[in-house]
Amino acid sequence: MKKVNIGLVGFGTVGQSLLKLFYKNKKLILQKAGCEIIFKSVCEKDHYKKNILQKIDKKISFTPDVNTIINDEYIDIIVELVGGVTVARDIILSSLKKGKHIVTANKAVLSQHWHEIFGLGNELNKMVYFESSVGAGIPLIQSLNEGLAANKIIRIIGILNGTTNYILSTMTTLNVSFKTALKTAQERGYAESNPSMDIEGFDTAHKLSILSSIAYSRWIKPQHIYIEGIENVELDDVKFANNFGYDIKLLGNAAIVKNKFMFEVRKFLVSKKHVFSSVTNEYNAILIEGDFSGPVTFIGRGAGGDTASSAVMSDIIYACKNIVNIVEGRFPYVFYDAKQKVETIKHDEICGYYYLRFITIDRPGVLAKISYILGKFEVSIASVYQQEPVEKIHRGASIIMLTHKIEEKKLLKAINEINKLDIILKKTVHIKILEEKGK
Amino acid sequence: MKKVNIGLVGFGTVGQSLLKLFYKNKKLILQKAGCEIIFKSVCEKDHYKKNILQKIDKKISFTPDVNTIINDEYIDIIVELVGGVTVARDIILSSLKKGKHIVTANKAVLSQHWHEIFGLGNELNKMVYFESSVGAGIPLIQSLNEGLAANKIIRIIGILNGTTNYILSTMTTLNVSFKTALKTAQERGYAESNPSMDIEGFDTAHKLSILSSIAYSRWIKPQHIYIEGIENVELDDVKFANNFGYDIKLLGNAAIVKNKFMFEVRKFLVSKKHVFSSVTNEYNAILIEGDFSGPVTFIGRGAGGDTASSAVMSDIIYACKNIVNIVEGRFPYVFYDAKQKVETIKHDEICGYYYLRFITIDRPGVLAKISYILGKFEVSIASVYQQEPVEKIHRGASIIMLTHKIEEKKLLKAINEINKLDIILKKTVHIKILEEKGK
């Protein structure tokens, strides 16, 4: 039976789960891989983790020097779990050059160096698999890349980040502020001590970039994507949205409008009847719509060592099967055309429905002033609601409006003019409303 | 560039959609398949369909005789879309013997002849792909078989049949009887003129058989599955369930209880907060839980020519890639051990929560009599509700109860004794309640 040697770079939560998974389900994994799999070496800067490794398997060598693994001629597959961009890029490119295949969980490095990584992989006939990079254990990459391969992809939309979903869910269910919810998320391991990649929307953008690059066979860069985060969401908005029958979710959204691409990461009001609304805490949900398949939605844990290791191990099995059959790298896993342009339409050139919250002084005539300006910019209102704020962090009243369909640019002009009124105490909140009520 | 010839057997809705899809997305399909794909012949008994075929492509030959295709030495892949069991089995086995690879959408024939079909395929190194057999366009088979390959599968539960889901949704939203809803489903093409395979639960059982056979690497036969249908669901039950915050869904359920397998197809009360509740009409939703991945849910259109053809085409692409790489059939797609036993525990030996509806004469003392017998069999009640029936198809009153956890066997004994009381006008309804409230 053929032997495939694995080198593991990065021994954090996912790396440790991976070995735990391997030893627990070894029999079925080897049966499906069709070969003997040997975890030969682990590279990790944190020397303390050597003890953890030795408790799992004393035969696996431990090194703080990644070159030991990259230069090890017996290693067939390098599993890159270090995260970040610069170092990870070096490891992946050097490993490919040394004839290794790659399994990576790293969305940031892929979304930012798509051409370089897959270009080199294809040139050298080496495999680069990355199932865990989006949606962790949800088999999303293979489903999009193979299961839906015959379709033109019409759109991709979803909750791609577990941290922000956890925070927004916590605000809703525990009735707490963003700050408190973030703290809870950090205490439970769902947010990092520096949470900006997640809460500012960059992680969602990286994942949207990867899914879109597969779907459209060209590199969709994070720079193609309009990005906003959830750091300014107030409990007031969560509560008001709830009153109207909506939840607030951070979604990645790729669509084709007027034959151009539109990519955005932003907060949405999602109807409580929509399937995304039932997806709470650290869970992810991604809808991919093909022209023949129709909408297909995938839901699962978007974060956590165990679920990510399930996807990493499936990549290893996939790679092993190809190695055993001596077809590794003969077929590029990801198709892309480096010459294809990415013509985009800006998110604010699109018509949509919006939730608005004006924070005003509590005085007669306020509504008239706001309505006058909205009318001037052709913003038509579907419903209005006025209530005392839930969070007493500013005086005054909140006026909530849901708009009819309007180009966002026009809406922003109106909001800009309204914000200059002396009756406005704080920047007006505007959040897009997801149109679909169904699946 | 290599050429792969396809023979299509059965030219109904899916077959026609398949050709429509192929010609619409040909460029991207060929790019992903890595070869030229030629639909060479179509076999169809209904001669009228020759005209339909010729409007699509005059070069494809049309024959009513399946042997013309099976014996055509130039054909590499046979796409079997005839449905049914006996004829389909013959076509698949004869084609394999003639050296063809198989793509099939046929859940009945696979679930009933698993060993024979995959055994022969593996023996002859021929591929048998069947992505569209469960969940139509949802990439479910590959996800379970490859994406979740590293996991022990803890359970599989879901809405696997679009017809029954459509009927139950229609009863709920249009407030109509089962009969009327079935008629609507038939008029809209979501139910066949003879709907028994769907509404009596057999179709769901076939699909559960396929998913379980993959998950547990052994043949789970329809005979291993307890099967009930939805043909006796009354509007009363739909409405009462709604009042309690539930929808009625027909689910396939595979679980491991006390180290034994439990397979059942039955009606469940599903909480309106559960993601399954938001899955209505012809849509399917399947939750697969791996020991490391955690629960992963797939939602999509479970029926329709377009969505099924998306999956059939992805199978063809998959097969073509293997043919191009000359590894076709070298690796079995489905693993199974013919010697593995299937030790099952019966559905009624398991403890669960239940919805009960007693249809009684409207007289004092009725509740006391029922409660006495329930108490005798240790059936403990969580809530009681009494109301006039919605459908006036029988006189009397309905008493609804939700039970605490109880072994179904005990519950059935109690119901059996209650049904003998002279105050009972009609057989007591009992429906299992799905425990999870979340995803």
PDB file of C-alpha atoms in Angstrom, chain A residues 17 20-21 24-25 27-29 31-34 137-139 142-152 214 217 273-275 278-281 283 291-301 306-307 309-311 313-314 317-318 321 324-327 330-331 335 340 438-439, chain B residues 17 20-21 24-25 27-29 31-34 137-139 142-152 214 217 273-275 278-281 283 291-301 306-307 309-311 313-314 317-318 321 324-327 330-331 335 340 438-439:
ATOM      1  CA  SER A  17      -8.248  18.826  16.000  1.00  0.00           C
ATOM      2  CA  LYS A  20      -7.466  14.052  16.987  1.00  0.00           C
ATOM      3  CA  LEU A  21      -9.813  13.389  14.047  1.00  0.00           C
ATOM      4  CA  LYS A  24     -10.228   8.643  15.995  1.00  0.00           C
ATOM      5  CA  ASN A  25     -11.476   7.848  12.467  1.00  0.00           C
ATOM      6  CA  LYS A  27      -9.751   3.225   9.718  1.00  0.00           C
ATOM      7  CA  LEU A  28     -12.428   4.854   7.576  1.00  0.00           C
ATOM      8  CA  ILE A  29     -10.079   7.635   6.474  1.00  0.00           C
ATOM      9  CA  GLN A  31     -10.126   3.099   3.463  1.00  0.00           C
ATOM     10  CA  LYS A  32     -11.379   6.165   1.601  1.00  0.00           C
ATOM     11  CA  ALA A  33      -7.912   7.542   0.848  1.00  0.00           C
ATOM     12  CA  GLY A  34      -6.771   4.195  -0.514  1.00  0.00           C
ATOM     13  CA  GLY A 137     -16.703  21.896   7.693  1.00  0.00           C
ATOM     14  CA  ILE A 138     -19.486  22.704   5.216  1.00  0.00           C
ATOM     15  CA  PRO A 139     -18.509  21.009   1.910  1.00  0.00           C
ATOM     16  CA  GLN A 142     -16.274  21.218  -3.744  1.00  0.00           C
ATOM     17  CA  SER A 143     -20.033  21.682  -4.100  1.00  0.00           C
ATOM     18  CA  LEU A 144     -19.583  24.969  -5.928  1.00  0.00           C
ATOM     19  CA  ASN A 145     -16.597  23.782  -7.940  1.00  0.00           C
ATOM     20  CA  GLU A 146     -17.862  20.318  -8.882  1.00  0.00           C
ATOM     21  CA  GLY A 147     -21.445  19.657  -7.799  1.00  0.00           C
ATOM     22  CA  LEU A 148     -22.704  22.874  -9.397  1.00  0.00           C
ATOM     23  CA  ALA A 149     -20.083  22.847 -12.157  1.00  0.00           C
ATOM     24  CA  ALA A 150     -22.609  22.781 -15.008  1.00  0.00           C
ATOM     25  CA  ASN A 151     -24.334  25.978 -13.891  1.00  0.00           C
ATOM     26  CA  LYS A 152     -23.868  29.643 -14.571  1.00  0.00           C
ATOM     27  CA  ILE A 214     -14.467  29.884  -8.326  1.00  0.00           C
ATOM     28  CA  SER A 217     -13.487  31.531 -13.232  1.00  0.00           C
ATOM     29  CA  LYS A 273     -39.267  34.038   7.704  1.00  0.00           C
ATOM     30  CA  HIS A 274     -36.011  33.740   5.729  1.00  0.00           C
ATOM     31  CA  VAL A 275     -33.903  30.695   6.389  1.00  0.00           C
ATOM     32  CA  SER A 278     -32.904  30.735  11.834  1.00  0.00           C
ATOM     33  CA  VAL A 279     -29.115  30.538  11.452  1.00  0.00           C
ATOM     34  CA  THR A 280     -27.747  31.914  14.706  1.00  0.00           C
ATOM     35  CA  ASN A 281     -24.594  32.021  16.839  1.00  0.00           C
ATOM     36  CA  TYR A 283     -23.293  29.104  12.297  1.00  0.00           C
ATOM     37  CA  ASP A 291     -29.204  28.871 -13.560  1.00  0.00           C
ATOM     38  CA  PHE A 292     -30.333  25.223 -13.559  1.00  0.00           C
ATOM     39  CA  SER A 293     -29.846  24.027  -9.981  1.00  0.00           C
ATOM     40  CA  GLY A 294     -31.858  26.906  -8.570  1.00  0.00           C
ATOM     41  CA  PRO A 295     -30.945  28.203  -5.120  1.00  0.00           C
ATOM     42  CA  VAL A 296     -28.974  25.780  -2.950  1.00  0.00           C
ATOM     43  CA  THR A 297     -28.340  26.728   0.668  1.00  0.00           C
ATOM     44  CA  PHE A 298     -25.645  25.257   2.894  1.00  0.00           C
ATOM     45  CA  ILE A 299     -25.763  25.659   6.682  1.00  0.00           C
ATOM     46  CA  GLY A 300     -23.247  24.566   9.281  1.00  0.00           C
ATOM     47  CA  ARG A 301     -20.763  25.593  11.924  1.00  0.00           C
ATOM     48  CA  ASP A 306     -13.305  20.224  14.854  1.00  0.00           C
ATOM     49  CA  THR A 307     -15.464  21.393  11.971  1.00  0.00           C
ATOM     50  CA  SER A 309     -10.452  19.758  10.586  1.00  0.00           C
ATOM     51  CA  SER A 310     -13.263  17.749   8.948  1.00  0.00           C
ATOM     52  CA  ALA A 311     -12.755  19.803   5.777  1.00  0.00           C
ATOM     53  CA  MET A 313      -9.031  15.944   6.294  1.00  0.00           C
ATOM     54  CA  SER A 314     -11.406  15.628   3.312  1.00  0.00           C
ATOM     55  CA  ILE A 317      -8.204  12.264   1.357  1.00  0.00           C
ATOM     56  CA  TYR A 318      -8.927  13.898  -2.013  1.00  0.00           C
ATOM     57  CA  LYS A 321      -6.686   9.524  -3.967  1.00  0.00           C
ATOM     58  CA  VAL A 324      -2.513   6.916  -5.432  1.00  0.00           C
ATOM     59  CA  ASN A 325      -3.999   7.100  -8.926  1.00  0.00           C
ATOM     60  CA  ILE A 326      -0.968   9.037 -10.170  1.00  0.00           C
ATOM     61  CA  VAL A 327      -3.125  11.855 -11.519  1.00  0.00           C
ATOM     62  CA  ARG A 330      -2.865  16.626 -13.909  1.00  0.00           C
ATOM     63  CA  PHE A 331      -6.163  18.458 -13.720  1.00  0.00           C
ATOM     64  CA  PHE A 335     -10.285  27.027 -13.373  1.00  0.00           C
ATOM     65  CA  GLN A 340     -10.787  37.790 -18.008  1.00  0.00           C
ATOM     66  CA  GLY A 438     -38.311  32.680   1.354  1.00  0.00           C
ATOM     67  CA  LYS A 439     -35.369  30.335   1.031  1.00  0.00           C
TER      68      LYS A 439
ATOM     69  CA  SER B  17     -33.620  19.703 -19.415  1.00  0.00           C
ATOM     70  CA  LYS B  20     -31.141  22.316 -22.796  1.00  0.00           C
ATOM     71  CA  LEU B  21     -28.557  22.796 -20.047  1.00  0.00           C
ATOM     72  CA  LYS B  24     -26.795  26.650 -22.956  1.00  0.00           C
ATOM     73  CA  ASN B  25     -23.672  26.187 -20.820  1.00  0.00           C
ATOM     74  CA  LYS B  27     -18.511  26.223 -23.103  1.00  0.00           C
ATOM     75  CA  LEU B  28     -18.054  26.078 -19.360  1.00  0.00           C
ATOM     76  CA  ILE B  29     -19.073  22.415 -19.220  1.00  0.00           C
ATOM     77  CA  GLN B  31     -13.806  23.478 -20.036  1.00  0.00           C
ATOM     78  CA  LYS B  32     -14.496  21.705 -16.742  1.00  0.00           C
ATOM     79  CA  ALA B  33     -14.822  18.240 -18.280  1.00  0.00           C
ATOM     80  CA  GLY B  34     -11.539  18.648 -20.159  1.00  0.00           C
ATOM     81  CA  GLY B 137     -29.627  19.590  -7.841  1.00  0.00           C
ATOM     82  CA  ILE B 138     -28.358  19.801  -4.258  1.00  0.00           C
ATOM     83  CA  PRO B 139     -24.763  18.434  -4.302  1.00  0.00           C
ATOM     84  CA  GLN B 142     -20.710  14.033  -3.268  1.00  0.00           C
ATOM     85  CA  SER B 143     -20.791  16.131  -0.091  1.00  0.00           C
ATOM     86  CA  LEU B 144     -21.650  13.112   2.039  1.00  0.00           C
ATOM     87  CA  ASN B 145     -19.325  10.772   0.148  1.00  0.00           C
ATOM     88  CA  GLU B 146     -16.304  13.080  -0.189  1.00  0.00           C
ATOM     89  CA  GLY B 147     -16.708  16.378   1.651  1.00  0.00           C
ATOM     90  CA  LEU B 148     -17.697  14.675   4.893  1.00  0.00           C
ATOM     91  CA  ALA B 149     -15.604  11.559   4.195  1.00  0.00           C
ATOM     92  CA  ALA B 150     -13.481  11.894   7.336  1.00  0.00           C
ATOM     93  CA  ASN B 151     -16.470  11.835   9.687  1.00  0.00           C
ATOM     94  CA  LYS B 152     -18.427   9.166  11.455  1.00  0.00           C
ATOM     95  CA  ILE B 214     -23.109   5.777   1.765  1.00  0.00           C
ATOM     96  CA  SER B 217     -20.582   1.785   4.094  1.00  0.00           C
ATOM     97  CA  LYS B 273     -38.038  28.012  14.816  1.00  0.00           C
ATOM     98  CA  HIS B 274     -36.359  25.024  13.170  1.00  0.00           C
ATOM     99  CA  VAL B 275     -34.768  25.613   9.791  1.00  0.00           C
ATOM    100  CA  SER B 278     -38.816  27.604   6.583  1.00  0.00           C
ATOM    101  CA  VAL B 279     -38.349  24.979   3.856  1.00  0.00           C
ATOM    102  CA  THR B 280     -41.679  24.890   2.047  1.00  0.00           C
ATOM    103  CA  ASN B 281     -43.278  23.760  -1.200  1.00  0.00           C
ATOM    104  CA  TYR B 283     -37.943  22.273  -1.523  1.00  0.00           C
ATOM    105  CA  ASP B 291     -18.711  13.660  14.553  1.00  0.00           C
ATOM    106  CA  PHE B 292     -16.272  16.438  13.601  1.00  0.00           C
ATOM    107  CA  SER B 293     -18.112  18.548  11.022  1.00  0.00           C
ATOM    108  CA  GLY B 294     -21.114  19.010  13.291  1.00  0.00           C
ATOM    109  CA  PRO B 295     -24.529  19.360  11.662  1.00  0.00           C
ATOM    110  CA  VAL B 296     -24.484  20.439   8.017  1.00  0.00           C
ATOM    111  CA  THR B 297     -27.800  21.272   6.347  1.00  0.00           C
ATOM    112  CA  PHE B 298     -28.436  21.367   2.601  1.00  0.00           C
ATOM    113  CA  ILE B 299     -31.508  23.083   1.169  1.00  0.00           C
ATOM    114  CA  GLY B 300     -32.664  23.277  -2.420  1.00  0.00           C
ATOM    115  CA  ARG B 301     -35.293  22.342  -4.956  1.00  0.00           C
ATOM    116  CA  ASP B 306     -33.761  21.755 -14.457  1.00  0.00           C
ATOM    117  CA  THR B 307     -32.436  21.140 -10.973  1.00  0.00           C
ATOM    118  CA  SER B 309     -30.270  18.000 -14.858  1.00  0.00           C
ATOM    119  CA  SER B 310     -27.742  20.186 -13.017  1.00  0.00           C
ATOM    120  CA  ALA B 311     -26.766  17.150 -10.930  1.00  0.00           C
ATOM    121  CA  MET B 313     -24.507  17.038 -15.811  1.00  0.00           C
ATOM    122  CA  SER B 314     -22.120  17.339 -12.856  1.00  0.00           C
ATOM    123  CA  ILE B 317     -18.383  16.083 -15.978  1.00  0.00           C
ATOM    124  CA  TYR B 318     -17.004  14.019 -13.098  1.00  0.00           C
ATOM    125  CA  LYS B 321     -12.582  13.962 -16.026  1.00  0.00           C
ATOM    126  CA  VAL B 324      -9.698  11.872 -19.708  1.00  0.00           C
ATOM    127  CA  ASN B 325      -7.253  11.048 -16.928  1.00  0.00           C
ATOM    128  CA  ILE B 326      -7.601   7.333 -17.634  1.00  0.00           C
ATOM    129  CA  VAL B 327      -8.506   6.571 -14.047  1.00  0.00           C
ATOM    130  CA  ARG B 330      -9.933   2.570 -10.801  1.00  0.00           C
ATOM    131  CA  PHE B 331     -11.330   3.849  -7.540  1.00  0.00           C
ATOM    132  CA  PHE B 335     -17.408   2.062  -0.408  1.00  0.00           C
ATOM    133  CA  GLN B 340     -21.226  -5.843   7.376  1.00  0.00           C
ATOM    134  CA  GLY B 438     -32.458  25.030  16.321  1.00  0.00           C
ATOM    135  CA  LYS B 439     -30.616  24.264  13.117  1.00  0.00           C
TER     136      LYS B 439
END
